[in-house]
């Protein structure tokens, strides 16, 4: 099979990295975690953009396009560290963190890796037409599951009036225990201080179309690095101005990955991210009379008591139940896939044994 058959040569200009100023791979996030796995004879590089037949890889030699020399299911995504040979990408190094969402296709149990080796996940949620707490919770579960640190950014704060009401930010903070919450306005230049990742750190921006992700990336980069679009006045939504994921170098040595708007955010892993997102519900559950309390109608349920007295919003309990069910379903699909793979491997071994035992 010709691995170059669908190689897309329409890549972003490599000139954007020409004056980046980095002189060591550690400036791109490379360390012993990755170097210990690099195969002999290969050169390390970081994927800044991945297309169907090839990717753009950044190394000390500069930014260049490389073909894949890997099976389709083992190809890298943006943020991956790879081993490059004379004929293209030969190895994807182990990931320290990964943003993985459940596959949209029915019957597919493997997830889609949106970005790899990120340290910070910026969850961009626009202040207008209204803040969607359920979407924030869903993206938080994805972020906590990855192993990266989430930060919730309420974007377009200037469109919500003079200043976002403190009560609105308080509601967001209650929906995001353990995560920083920042109101951001790129127009007014507020909320941006301290957001730029430090040298060697990588951030990724997640959110729906029209959330202001590319505008935020441009503000962090100090230039028009990504195209931006207008927001429809009727519903506050925007068009997909970013159509691919791309890693950019920032002033000061940090890196950021811009992503297209997420239409669907299916969970993929075993629910650890959900548990972290709803740590307040878990704390309440510890005080329930029964250890196996389902928080439905059981006597002595501390969770239902908190809903009754207003300490826990009923909306948040409903959101927890929904994401918990999704996480359990995702885990069951993964378990089924692993069982099927083990059975397949066992059948291969049995056929091999039978073949060798024949006279």
PDB file of C-alpha atoms in Angstrom, residues 8-299:
ATOM      1  CA  UNK A   8      -1.976  16.308   2.057  1.00  0.00           C
ATOM      2  CA  UNK A   9       0.679  18.901   1.203  1.00  0.00           C
ATOM      3  CA  UNK A  10      -1.526  21.857   2.123  1.00  0.00           C
ATOM      4  CA  UNK A  11       0.221  22.505   5.459  1.00  0.00           C
ATOM      5  CA  UNK A  12       0.513  25.686   7.458  1.00  0.00           C
ATOM      6  CA  UNK A  13       3.639  27.720   6.664  1.00  0.00           C
ATOM      7  CA  UNK A  14       6.666  26.448   8.543  1.00  0.00           C
ATOM      8  CA  UNK A  15       7.921  30.037   8.631  1.00  0.00           C
ATOM      9  CA  UNK A  16       5.841  30.637  11.779  1.00  0.00           C
ATOM     10  CA  UNK A  17       8.460  28.566  13.653  1.00  0.00           C
ATOM     11  CA  UNK A  18      11.487  30.142  11.996  1.00  0.00           C
ATOM     12  CA  UNK A  19      11.923  32.919  14.570  1.00  0.00           C
ATOM     13  CA  UNK A  20      10.641  30.981  17.554  1.00  0.00           C
ATOM     14  CA  UNK A  21      13.983  31.172  19.324  1.00  0.00           C
ATOM     15  CA  UNK A  22      13.958  27.674  20.884  1.00  0.00           C
ATOM     16  CA  UNK A  23      17.391  26.047  20.898  1.00  0.00           C
ATOM     17  CA  UNK A  24      16.739  22.805  22.792  1.00  0.00           C
ATOM     18  CA  UNK A  25      14.062  20.165  22.538  1.00  0.00           C
ATOM     19  CA  UNK A  26      13.226  20.763  26.190  1.00  0.00           C
ATOM     20  CA  UNK A  27      11.821  24.090  25.016  1.00  0.00           C
ATOM     21  CA  UNK A  28       9.197  22.044  23.166  1.00  0.00           C
ATOM     22  CA  UNK A  29       8.488  19.845  26.196  1.00  0.00           C
ATOM     23  CA  UNK A  30      10.928  17.006  25.468  1.00  0.00           C
ATOM     24  CA  UNK A  31      12.454  15.249  28.492  1.00  0.00           C
ATOM     25  CA  UNK A  32      13.653  11.871  29.778  1.00  0.00           C
ATOM     26  CA  UNK A  33      10.101  10.500  29.791  1.00  0.00           C
ATOM     27  CA  UNK A  34      10.088  10.633  25.993  1.00  0.00           C
ATOM     28  CA  UNK A  35      13.796  10.150  25.212  1.00  0.00           C
ATOM     29  CA  UNK A  36      13.936   6.839  27.103  1.00  0.00           C
ATOM     30  CA  UNK A  37      11.520   5.302  24.567  1.00  0.00           C
ATOM     31  CA  UNK A  38      13.039   6.658  21.337  1.00  0.00           C
ATOM     32  CA  UNK A  39      14.184   3.880  19.032  1.00  0.00           C
ATOM     33  CA  UNK A  40      17.813   3.883  17.935  1.00  0.00           C
ATOM     34  CA  UNK A  41      18.527   5.702  14.704  1.00  0.00           C
ATOM     35  CA  UNK A  42      15.420   7.923  14.848  1.00  0.00           C
ATOM     36  CA  UNK A  43      15.287  11.683  15.371  1.00  0.00           C
ATOM     37  CA  UNK A  44      12.785  13.102  17.883  1.00  0.00           C
ATOM     38  CA  UNK A  45      10.259  15.704  16.774  1.00  0.00           C
ATOM     39  CA  UNK A  46       6.899  17.061  17.847  1.00  0.00           C
ATOM     40  CA  UNK A  47       3.771  16.917  15.687  1.00  0.00           C
ATOM     41  CA  UNK A  48       2.350  20.397  15.133  1.00  0.00           C
ATOM     42  CA  UNK A  49      -0.288  19.320  12.629  1.00  0.00           C
ATOM     43  CA  UNK A  50      -1.564  15.907  11.543  1.00  0.00           C
ATOM     44  CA  UNK A  51      -3.317  15.230   8.230  1.00  0.00           C
ATOM     45  CA  UNK A  52      -4.557  12.061   6.543  1.00  0.00           C
ATOM     46  CA  UNK A  53      -1.335  10.994   4.879  1.00  0.00           C
ATOM     47  CA  UNK A  54       1.333  12.889   6.760  1.00  0.00           C
ATOM     48  CA  UNK A  55       2.123  15.451   9.398  1.00  0.00           C
ATOM     49  CA  UNK A  56       4.189  18.535  10.100  1.00  0.00           C
ATOM     50  CA  UNK A  57       6.949  17.751  12.601  1.00  0.00           C
ATOM     51  CA  UNK A  58       8.989  20.345  14.490  1.00  0.00           C
ATOM     52  CA  UNK A  59      12.526  19.535  15.609  1.00  0.00           C
ATOM     53  CA  UNK A  60      15.818  21.368  16.070  1.00  0.00           C
ATOM     54  CA  UNK A  61      16.257  21.103  12.319  1.00  0.00           C
ATOM     55  CA  UNK A  62      13.104  23.137  11.772  1.00  0.00           C
ATOM     56  CA  UNK A  63       9.564  22.359  10.669  1.00  0.00           C
ATOM     57  CA  UNK A  64       9.067  19.859   7.862  1.00  0.00           C
ATOM     58  CA  UNK A  65       6.439  17.599   6.377  1.00  0.00           C
ATOM     59  CA  UNK A  66       6.813  13.878   7.012  1.00  0.00           C
ATOM     60  CA  UNK A  67       4.952  10.871   5.625  1.00  0.00           C
ATOM     61  CA  UNK A  68       3.561   8.177   7.928  1.00  0.00           C
ATOM     62  CA  UNK A  69       5.388   4.874   8.015  1.00  0.00           C
ATOM     63  CA  UNK A  70       2.965   3.434  10.547  1.00  0.00           C
ATOM     64  CA  UNK A  71      -0.319   1.494  10.323  1.00  0.00           C
ATOM     65  CA  UNK A  72      -3.386   3.741  10.263  1.00  0.00           C
ATOM     66  CA  UNK A  73      -4.423   2.891  13.818  1.00  0.00           C
ATOM     67  CA  UNK A  74      -0.996   3.834  15.207  1.00  0.00           C
ATOM     68  CA  UNK A  75      -0.569   7.280  13.672  1.00  0.00           C
ATOM     69  CA  UNK A  76       0.174  10.364  15.778  1.00  0.00           C
ATOM     70  CA  UNK A  77      -1.989  13.329  16.683  1.00  0.00           C
ATOM     71  CA  UNK A  78      -1.117  16.944  17.398  1.00  0.00           C
ATOM     72  CA  UNK A  79       1.186  17.229  20.417  1.00  0.00           C
ATOM     73  CA  UNK A  80       2.680  13.750  20.022  1.00  0.00           C
ATOM     74  CA  UNK A  81       6.422  13.193  20.124  1.00  0.00           C
ATOM     75  CA  UNK A  82       7.536  10.960  17.275  1.00  0.00           C
ATOM     76  CA  UNK A  83      10.638   9.224  16.021  1.00  0.00           C
ATOM     77  CA  UNK A  84      11.474  10.250  12.455  1.00  0.00           C
ATOM     78  CA  UNK A  85      13.575   8.219  10.040  1.00  0.00           C
ATOM     79  CA  UNK A  86      14.930   9.123   6.634  1.00  0.00           C
ATOM     80  CA  UNK A  87      11.606   8.169   5.028  1.00  0.00           C
ATOM     81  CA  UNK A  88       9.097   9.594   7.532  1.00  0.00           C
ATOM     82  CA  UNK A  89       7.507   8.979  10.925  1.00  0.00           C
ATOM     83  CA  UNK A  90       8.450   5.555  12.243  1.00  0.00           C
ATOM     84  CA  UNK A  91       7.439   5.711  15.909  1.00  0.00           C
ATOM     85  CA  UNK A  92       4.963   7.464  18.213  1.00  0.00           C
ATOM     86  CA  UNK A  93       6.471   7.885  21.677  1.00  0.00           C
ATOM     87  CA  UNK A  94       4.397   7.105  24.798  1.00  0.00           C
ATOM     88  CA  UNK A  95       2.030   9.914  25.802  1.00  0.00           C
ATOM     89  CA  UNK A  96       2.267  11.629  29.160  1.00  0.00           C
ATOM     90  CA  UNK A  97      -1.312  12.913  28.844  1.00  0.00           C
ATOM     91  CA  UNK A  98      -4.012  12.614  26.193  1.00  0.00           C
ATOM     92  CA  UNK A  99      -7.378  14.275  25.576  1.00  0.00           C
ATOM     93  CA  UNK A 100      -9.582  11.391  24.421  1.00  0.00           C
ATOM     94  CA  UNK A 101     -13.263  11.557  23.547  1.00  0.00           C
ATOM     95  CA  UNK A 102     -15.513   8.641  22.734  1.00  0.00           C
ATOM     96  CA  UNK A 103     -15.872   7.690  19.089  1.00  0.00           C
ATOM     97  CA  UNK A 104     -18.934   9.106  17.368  1.00  0.00           C
ATOM     98  CA  UNK A 105     -19.357   6.105  15.058  1.00  0.00           C
ATOM     99  CA  UNK A 106     -21.740   3.417  16.378  1.00  0.00           C
ATOM    100  CA  UNK A 107     -20.110   0.141  17.326  1.00  0.00           C
ATOM    101  CA  UNK A 108     -16.640   1.685  17.701  1.00  0.00           C
ATOM    102  CA  UNK A 109     -15.165   1.361  21.200  1.00  0.00           C
ATOM    103  CA  UNK A 110     -11.824   3.060  20.586  1.00  0.00           C
ATOM    104  CA  UNK A 111     -11.664   6.762  21.368  1.00  0.00           C
ATOM    105  CA  UNK A 112     -10.420   9.714  19.337  1.00  0.00           C
ATOM    106  CA  UNK A 113      -7.290  11.417  20.658  1.00  0.00           C
ATOM    107  CA  UNK A 114      -7.784  15.168  20.243  1.00  0.00           C
ATOM    108  CA  UNK A 115      -4.392  16.266  21.589  1.00  0.00           C
ATOM    109  CA  UNK A 116      -1.433  14.658  23.347  1.00  0.00           C
ATOM    110  CA  UNK A 117       1.122  15.671  25.955  1.00  0.00           C
ATOM    111  CA  UNK A 118      -0.707  18.762  27.173  1.00  0.00           C
ATOM    112  CA  UNK A 119      -0.213  20.287  30.614  1.00  0.00           C
ATOM    113  CA  UNK A 120      -3.189  22.682  30.702  1.00  0.00           C
ATOM    114  CA  UNK A 121      -6.693  22.353  29.245  1.00  0.00           C
ATOM    115  CA  UNK A 122      -8.442  25.679  28.655  1.00  0.00           C
ATOM    116  CA  UNK A 123     -12.201  25.077  28.561  1.00  0.00           C
ATOM    117  CA  UNK A 124     -13.640  28.006  26.608  1.00  0.00           C
ATOM    118  CA  UNK A 125     -17.294  28.702  27.359  1.00  0.00           C
ATOM    119  CA  UNK A 126     -18.829  31.932  25.990  1.00  0.00           C
ATOM    120  CA  UNK A 127     -20.746  34.256  28.297  1.00  0.00           C
ATOM    121  CA  UNK A 128     -23.393  34.822  25.610  1.00  0.00           C
ATOM    122  CA  UNK A 129     -26.110  33.941  24.925  1.00  0.00           C
ATOM    123  CA  UNK A 130     -25.800  32.094  28.247  1.00  0.00           C
ATOM    124  CA  UNK A 131     -23.275  29.953  30.077  1.00  0.00           C
ATOM    125  CA  UNK A 132     -23.892  26.218  29.641  1.00  0.00           C
ATOM    126  CA  UNK A 133     -22.846  24.603  32.939  1.00  0.00           C
ATOM    127  CA  UNK A 134     -23.574  21.104  31.622  1.00  0.00           C
ATOM    128  CA  UNK A 135     -21.114  21.569  28.761  1.00  0.00           C
ATOM    129  CA  UNK A 136     -18.473  22.844  31.180  1.00  0.00           C
ATOM    130  CA  UNK A 137     -18.941  19.749  33.369  1.00  0.00           C
ATOM    131  CA  UNK A 138     -18.658  17.442  30.372  1.00  0.00           C
ATOM    132  CA  UNK A 139     -15.445  19.079  29.151  1.00  0.00           C
ATOM    133  CA  UNK A 140     -14.076  19.060  32.694  1.00  0.00           C
ATOM    134  CA  UNK A 141     -14.590  15.292  32.877  1.00  0.00           C
ATOM    135  CA  UNK A 142     -12.648  14.976  29.606  1.00  0.00           C
ATOM    136  CA  UNK A 143      -9.876  17.233  30.931  1.00  0.00           C
ATOM    137  CA  UNK A 144      -9.494  15.592  34.356  1.00  0.00           C
ATOM    138  CA  UNK A 145      -9.438  12.164  32.670  1.00  0.00           C
ATOM    139  CA  UNK A 146      -6.490  13.268  30.516  1.00  0.00           C
ATOM    140  CA  UNK A 147      -4.191  13.959  33.445  1.00  0.00           C
ATOM    141  CA  UNK A 148      -3.800  17.649  32.532  1.00  0.00           C
ATOM    142  CA  UNK A 149      -4.873  20.640  34.636  1.00  0.00           C
ATOM    143  CA  UNK A 150      -8.180  22.227  33.555  1.00  0.00           C
ATOM    144  CA  UNK A 151      -8.881  25.963  33.619  1.00  0.00           C
ATOM    145  CA  UNK A 152     -12.388  27.226  32.810  1.00  0.00           C
ATOM    146  CA  UNK A 153     -12.399  30.411  30.736  1.00  0.00           C
ATOM    147  CA  UNK A 154     -15.646  32.361  30.420  1.00  0.00           C
ATOM    148  CA  UNK A 155     -14.938  34.081  27.121  1.00  0.00           C
ATOM    149  CA  UNK A 156     -16.550  37.143  25.525  1.00  0.00           C
ATOM    150  CA  UNK A 157     -17.204  38.584  28.962  1.00  0.00           C
ATOM    151  CA  UNK A 158     -17.439  42.042  27.359  1.00  0.00           C
ATOM    152  CA  UNK A 159     -20.601  40.982  25.473  1.00  0.00           C
ATOM    153  CA  UNK A 160     -22.434  40.000  28.644  1.00  0.00           C
ATOM    154  CA  UNK A 161     -22.747  43.587  29.823  1.00  0.00           C
ATOM    155  CA  UNK A 162     -20.351  45.783  31.717  1.00  0.00           C
ATOM    156  CA  UNK A 163     -18.993  42.995  33.909  1.00  0.00           C
ATOM    157  CA  UNK A 164     -20.074  39.412  34.438  1.00  0.00           C
ATOM    158  CA  UNK A 165     -22.107  39.188  37.612  1.00  0.00           C
ATOM    159  CA  UNK A 166     -20.187  37.676  40.496  1.00  0.00           C
ATOM    160  CA  UNK A 167     -23.101  35.292  41.023  1.00  0.00           C
ATOM    161  CA  UNK A 168     -22.629  33.882  37.489  1.00  0.00           C
ATOM    162  CA  UNK A 169     -18.956  33.187  38.102  1.00  0.00           C
ATOM    163  CA  UNK A 170     -19.858  31.641  41.435  1.00  0.00           C
ATOM    164  CA  UNK A 171     -22.222  29.222  39.695  1.00  0.00           C
ATOM    165  CA  UNK A 172     -19.425  28.238  37.303  1.00  0.00           C
ATOM    166  CA  UNK A 173     -17.003  27.771  40.199  1.00  0.00           C
ATOM    167  CA  UNK A 174     -19.498  25.476  41.949  1.00  0.00           C
ATOM    168  CA  UNK A 175     -19.739  23.414  38.749  1.00  0.00           C
ATOM    169  CA  UNK A 176     -15.959  23.202  38.475  1.00  0.00           C
ATOM    170  CA  UNK A 177     -14.530  22.202  41.879  1.00  0.00           C
ATOM    171  CA  UNK A 178     -10.743  22.126  41.850  1.00  0.00           C
ATOM    172  CA  UNK A 179     -10.415  24.145  38.635  1.00  0.00           C
ATOM    173  CA  UNK A 180      -9.588  27.826  38.246  1.00  0.00           C
ATOM    174  CA  UNK A 181     -12.344  29.941  36.679  1.00  0.00           C
ATOM    175  CA  UNK A 182     -11.407  33.113  34.787  1.00  0.00           C
ATOM    176  CA  UNK A 183     -13.592  35.667  32.962  1.00  0.00           C
ATOM    177  CA  UNK A 184     -11.813  36.671  29.738  1.00  0.00           C
ATOM    178  CA  UNK A 185     -12.353  39.473  27.253  1.00  0.00           C
ATOM    179  CA  UNK A 186      -9.887  39.652  24.390  1.00  0.00           C
ATOM    180  CA  UNK A 187     -11.523  42.913  23.286  1.00  0.00           C
ATOM    181  CA  UNK A 188     -10.933  44.621  26.623  1.00  0.00           C
ATOM    182  CA  UNK A 189      -7.746  42.652  27.276  1.00  0.00           C
ATOM    183  CA  UNK A 190      -8.949  41.449  30.654  1.00  0.00           C
ATOM    184  CA  UNK A 191      -8.360  38.046  32.257  1.00  0.00           C
ATOM    185  CA  UNK A 192      -5.363  37.223  30.047  1.00  0.00           C
ATOM    186  CA  UNK A 193      -2.628  37.828  32.602  1.00  0.00           C
ATOM    187  CA  UNK A 194      -0.989  34.592  33.629  1.00  0.00           C
ATOM    188  CA  UNK A 195      -2.814  32.450  31.048  1.00  0.00           C
ATOM    189  CA  UNK A 196       0.126  31.997  28.696  1.00  0.00           C
ATOM    190  CA  UNK A 197       1.791  28.622  29.439  1.00  0.00           C
ATOM    191  CA  UNK A 198       5.374  28.726  30.666  1.00  0.00           C
ATOM    192  CA  UNK A 199       8.477  27.576  28.750  1.00  0.00           C
ATOM    193  CA  UNK A 200       8.064  23.978  27.609  1.00  0.00           C
ATOM    194  CA  UNK A 201       4.434  23.844  28.788  1.00  0.00           C
ATOM    195  CA  UNK A 202       1.613  22.998  26.389  1.00  0.00           C
ATOM    196  CA  UNK A 203      -1.989  24.144  26.622  1.00  0.00           C
ATOM    197  CA  UNK A 204      -4.979  23.105  24.515  1.00  0.00           C
ATOM    198  CA  UNK A 205      -8.183  25.093  24.004  1.00  0.00           C
ATOM    199  CA  UNK A 206     -11.461  23.135  23.910  1.00  0.00           C
ATOM    200  CA  UNK A 207     -14.993  24.401  23.367  1.00  0.00           C
ATOM    201  CA  UNK A 208     -17.819  24.719  20.890  1.00  0.00           C
ATOM    202  CA  UNK A 209     -17.735  26.720  17.666  1.00  0.00           C
ATOM    203  CA  UNK A 210     -18.051  30.414  18.348  1.00  0.00           C
ATOM    204  CA  UNK A 211     -16.595  30.165  21.845  1.00  0.00           C
ATOM    205  CA  UNK A 212     -13.697  32.437  20.900  1.00  0.00           C
ATOM    206  CA  UNK A 213     -10.980  29.781  20.927  1.00  0.00           C
ATOM    207  CA  UNK A 214      -9.009  31.111  17.949  1.00  0.00           C
ATOM    208  CA  UNK A 215      -9.388  34.702  19.152  1.00  0.00           C
ATOM    209  CA  UNK A 216      -7.970  33.613  22.509  1.00  0.00           C
ATOM    210  CA  UNK A 217      -5.056  31.833  20.803  1.00  0.00           C
ATOM    211  CA  UNK A 218      -4.321  34.996  18.801  1.00  0.00           C
ATOM    212  CA  UNK A 219      -4.332  37.041  22.008  1.00  0.00           C
ATOM    213  CA  UNK A 220      -1.884  34.627  23.646  1.00  0.00           C
ATOM    214  CA  UNK A 221       0.307  34.601  20.531  1.00  0.00           C
ATOM    215  CA  UNK A 222       0.237  38.377  20.159  1.00  0.00           C
ATOM    216  CA  UNK A 223      -0.538  38.048  16.448  1.00  0.00           C
ATOM    217  CA  UNK A 224      -3.131  36.767  14.001  1.00  0.00           C
ATOM    218  CA  UNK A 225      -1.980  33.154  14.136  1.00  0.00           C
ATOM    219  CA  UNK A 226      -5.438  31.632  13.521  1.00  0.00           C
ATOM    220  CA  UNK A 227      -8.385  32.771  11.409  1.00  0.00           C
ATOM    221  CA  UNK A 228     -11.442  34.000  13.309  1.00  0.00           C
ATOM    222  CA  UNK A 229     -15.096  34.394  12.318  1.00  0.00           C
ATOM    223  CA  UNK A 230     -18.156  36.371  13.216  1.00  0.00           C
ATOM    224  CA  UNK A 231     -20.743  35.107  15.686  1.00  0.00           C
ATOM    225  CA  UNK A 232     -24.398  34.908  14.635  1.00  0.00           C
ATOM    226  CA  UNK A 233     -26.419  37.476  16.533  1.00  0.00           C
ATOM    227  CA  UNK A 234     -29.482  35.188  16.737  1.00  0.00           C
ATOM    228  CA  UNK A 235     -27.956  32.475  18.900  1.00  0.00           C
ATOM    229  CA  UNK A 236     -24.400  33.528  19.654  1.00  0.00           C
ATOM    230  CA  UNK A 237     -22.962  30.619  17.700  1.00  0.00           C
ATOM    231  CA  UNK A 238     -20.106  30.807  15.253  1.00  0.00           C
ATOM    232  CA  UNK A 239     -18.880  28.975  12.193  1.00  0.00           C
ATOM    233  CA  UNK A 240     -15.997  26.503  12.226  1.00  0.00           C
ATOM    234  CA  UNK A 241     -13.125  28.909  11.481  1.00  0.00           C
ATOM    235  CA  UNK A 242     -10.577  26.362  12.721  1.00  0.00           C
ATOM    236  CA  UNK A 243     -10.832  23.161  10.680  1.00  0.00           C
ATOM    237  CA  UNK A 244      -7.792  21.327  11.993  1.00  0.00           C
ATOM    238  CA  UNK A 245      -5.852  20.980  15.222  1.00  0.00           C
ATOM    239  CA  UNK A 246      -2.554  22.838  15.281  1.00  0.00           C
ATOM    240  CA  UNK A 247       0.228  23.468  17.791  1.00  0.00           C
ATOM    241  CA  UNK A 248       1.687  26.978  17.972  1.00  0.00           C
ATOM    242  CA  UNK A 249       4.707  28.418  19.733  1.00  0.00           C
ATOM    243  CA  UNK A 250       4.022  31.423  21.970  1.00  0.00           C
ATOM    244  CA  UNK A 251       6.176  34.325  23.118  1.00  0.00           C
ATOM    245  CA  UNK A 252       8.073  33.264  26.205  1.00  0.00           C
ATOM    246  CA  UNK A 253       8.436  29.632  25.134  1.00  0.00           C
ATOM    247  CA  UNK A 254       5.001  28.145  25.855  1.00  0.00           C
ATOM    248  CA  UNK A 255       2.901  26.219  23.340  1.00  0.00           C
ATOM    249  CA  UNK A 256      -0.838  26.104  22.631  1.00  0.00           C
ATOM    250  CA  UNK A 257      -3.035  23.810  20.536  1.00  0.00           C
ATOM    251  CA  UNK A 258      -6.078  25.326  18.832  1.00  0.00           C
ATOM    252  CA  UNK A 259      -8.896  22.915  17.990  1.00  0.00           C
ATOM    253  CA  UNK A 260     -12.061  22.954  15.878  1.00  0.00           C
ATOM    254  CA  UNK A 261     -15.354  23.391  17.712  1.00  0.00           C
ATOM    255  CA  UNK A 262     -16.601  20.204  19.383  1.00  0.00           C
ATOM    256  CA  UNK A 263     -20.133  19.274  18.320  1.00  0.00           C
ATOM    257  CA  UNK A 264     -20.229  16.104  20.398  1.00  0.00           C
ATOM    258  CA  UNK A 265     -18.282  15.286  23.535  1.00  0.00           C
ATOM    259  CA  UNK A 266     -18.761  11.612  24.283  1.00  0.00           C
ATOM    260  CA  UNK A 267     -16.902  10.200  27.269  1.00  0.00           C
ATOM    261  CA  UNK A 268     -14.448   7.388  26.685  1.00  0.00           C
ATOM    262  CA  UNK A 269     -12.702   6.286  29.875  1.00  0.00           C
ATOM    263  CA  UNK A 270     -13.730   4.606  33.109  1.00  0.00           C
ATOM    264  CA  UNK A 271     -15.228   7.573  34.954  1.00  0.00           C
ATOM    265  CA  UNK A 272     -12.277   8.913  36.968  1.00  0.00           C
ATOM    266  CA  UNK A 273     -12.774  12.269  35.263  1.00  0.00           C
ATOM    267  CA  UNK A 274     -16.458  12.301  36.191  1.00  0.00           C
ATOM    268  CA  UNK A 275     -15.603  11.552  39.814  1.00  0.00           C
ATOM    269  CA  UNK A 276     -13.131  14.457  39.875  1.00  0.00           C
ATOM    270  CA  UNK A 277     -15.616  16.814  38.204  1.00  0.00           C
ATOM    271  CA  UNK A 278     -18.284  15.966  40.774  1.00  0.00           C
ATOM    272  CA  UNK A 279     -16.041  15.824  43.825  1.00  0.00           C
ATOM    273  CA  UNK A 280     -18.691  17.731  45.801  1.00  0.00           C
ATOM    274  CA  UNK A 281     -21.262  15.011  45.110  1.00  0.00           C
ATOM    275  CA  UNK A 282     -18.749  12.352  46.154  1.00  0.00           C
ATOM    276  CA  UNK A 283     -18.070  14.185  49.419  1.00  0.00           C
ATOM    277  CA  UNK A 284     -21.792  14.309  50.163  1.00  0.00           C
ATOM    278  CA  UNK A 285     -22.175  10.622  49.283  1.00  0.00           C
ATOM    279  CA  UNK A 286     -19.642   9.722  51.976  1.00  0.00           C
ATOM    280  CA  UNK A 287     -22.179  10.917  54.551  1.00  0.00           C
ATOM    281  CA  UNK A 288     -25.043   8.764  53.239  1.00  0.00           C
ATOM    282  CA  UNK A 289     -26.458   6.183  55.646  1.00  0.00           C
ATOM    283  CA  UNK A 290     -25.863   3.308  53.226  1.00  0.00           C
ATOM    284  CA  UNK A 291     -22.538   2.767  51.452  1.00  0.00           C
ATOM    285  CA  UNK A 292     -24.338   1.531  48.315  1.00  0.00           C
ATOM    286  CA  UNK A 293     -26.753   4.484  48.242  1.00  0.00           C
ATOM    287  CA  UNK A 294     -27.920   5.257  44.689  1.00  0.00           C
ATOM    288  CA  UNK A 295     -29.148   8.743  45.693  1.00  0.00           C
ATOM    289  CA  UNK A 296     -32.613   8.040  44.334  1.00  0.00           C
ATOM    290  CA  UNK A 297     -34.993   7.642  47.283  1.00  0.00           C
ATOM    291  CA  UNK A 298     -32.975   5.929  50.024  1.00  0.00           C
ATOM    292  CA  UNK A 299     -33.471   7.083  53.631  1.00  0.00           C
TER     293      UNK A 299
END
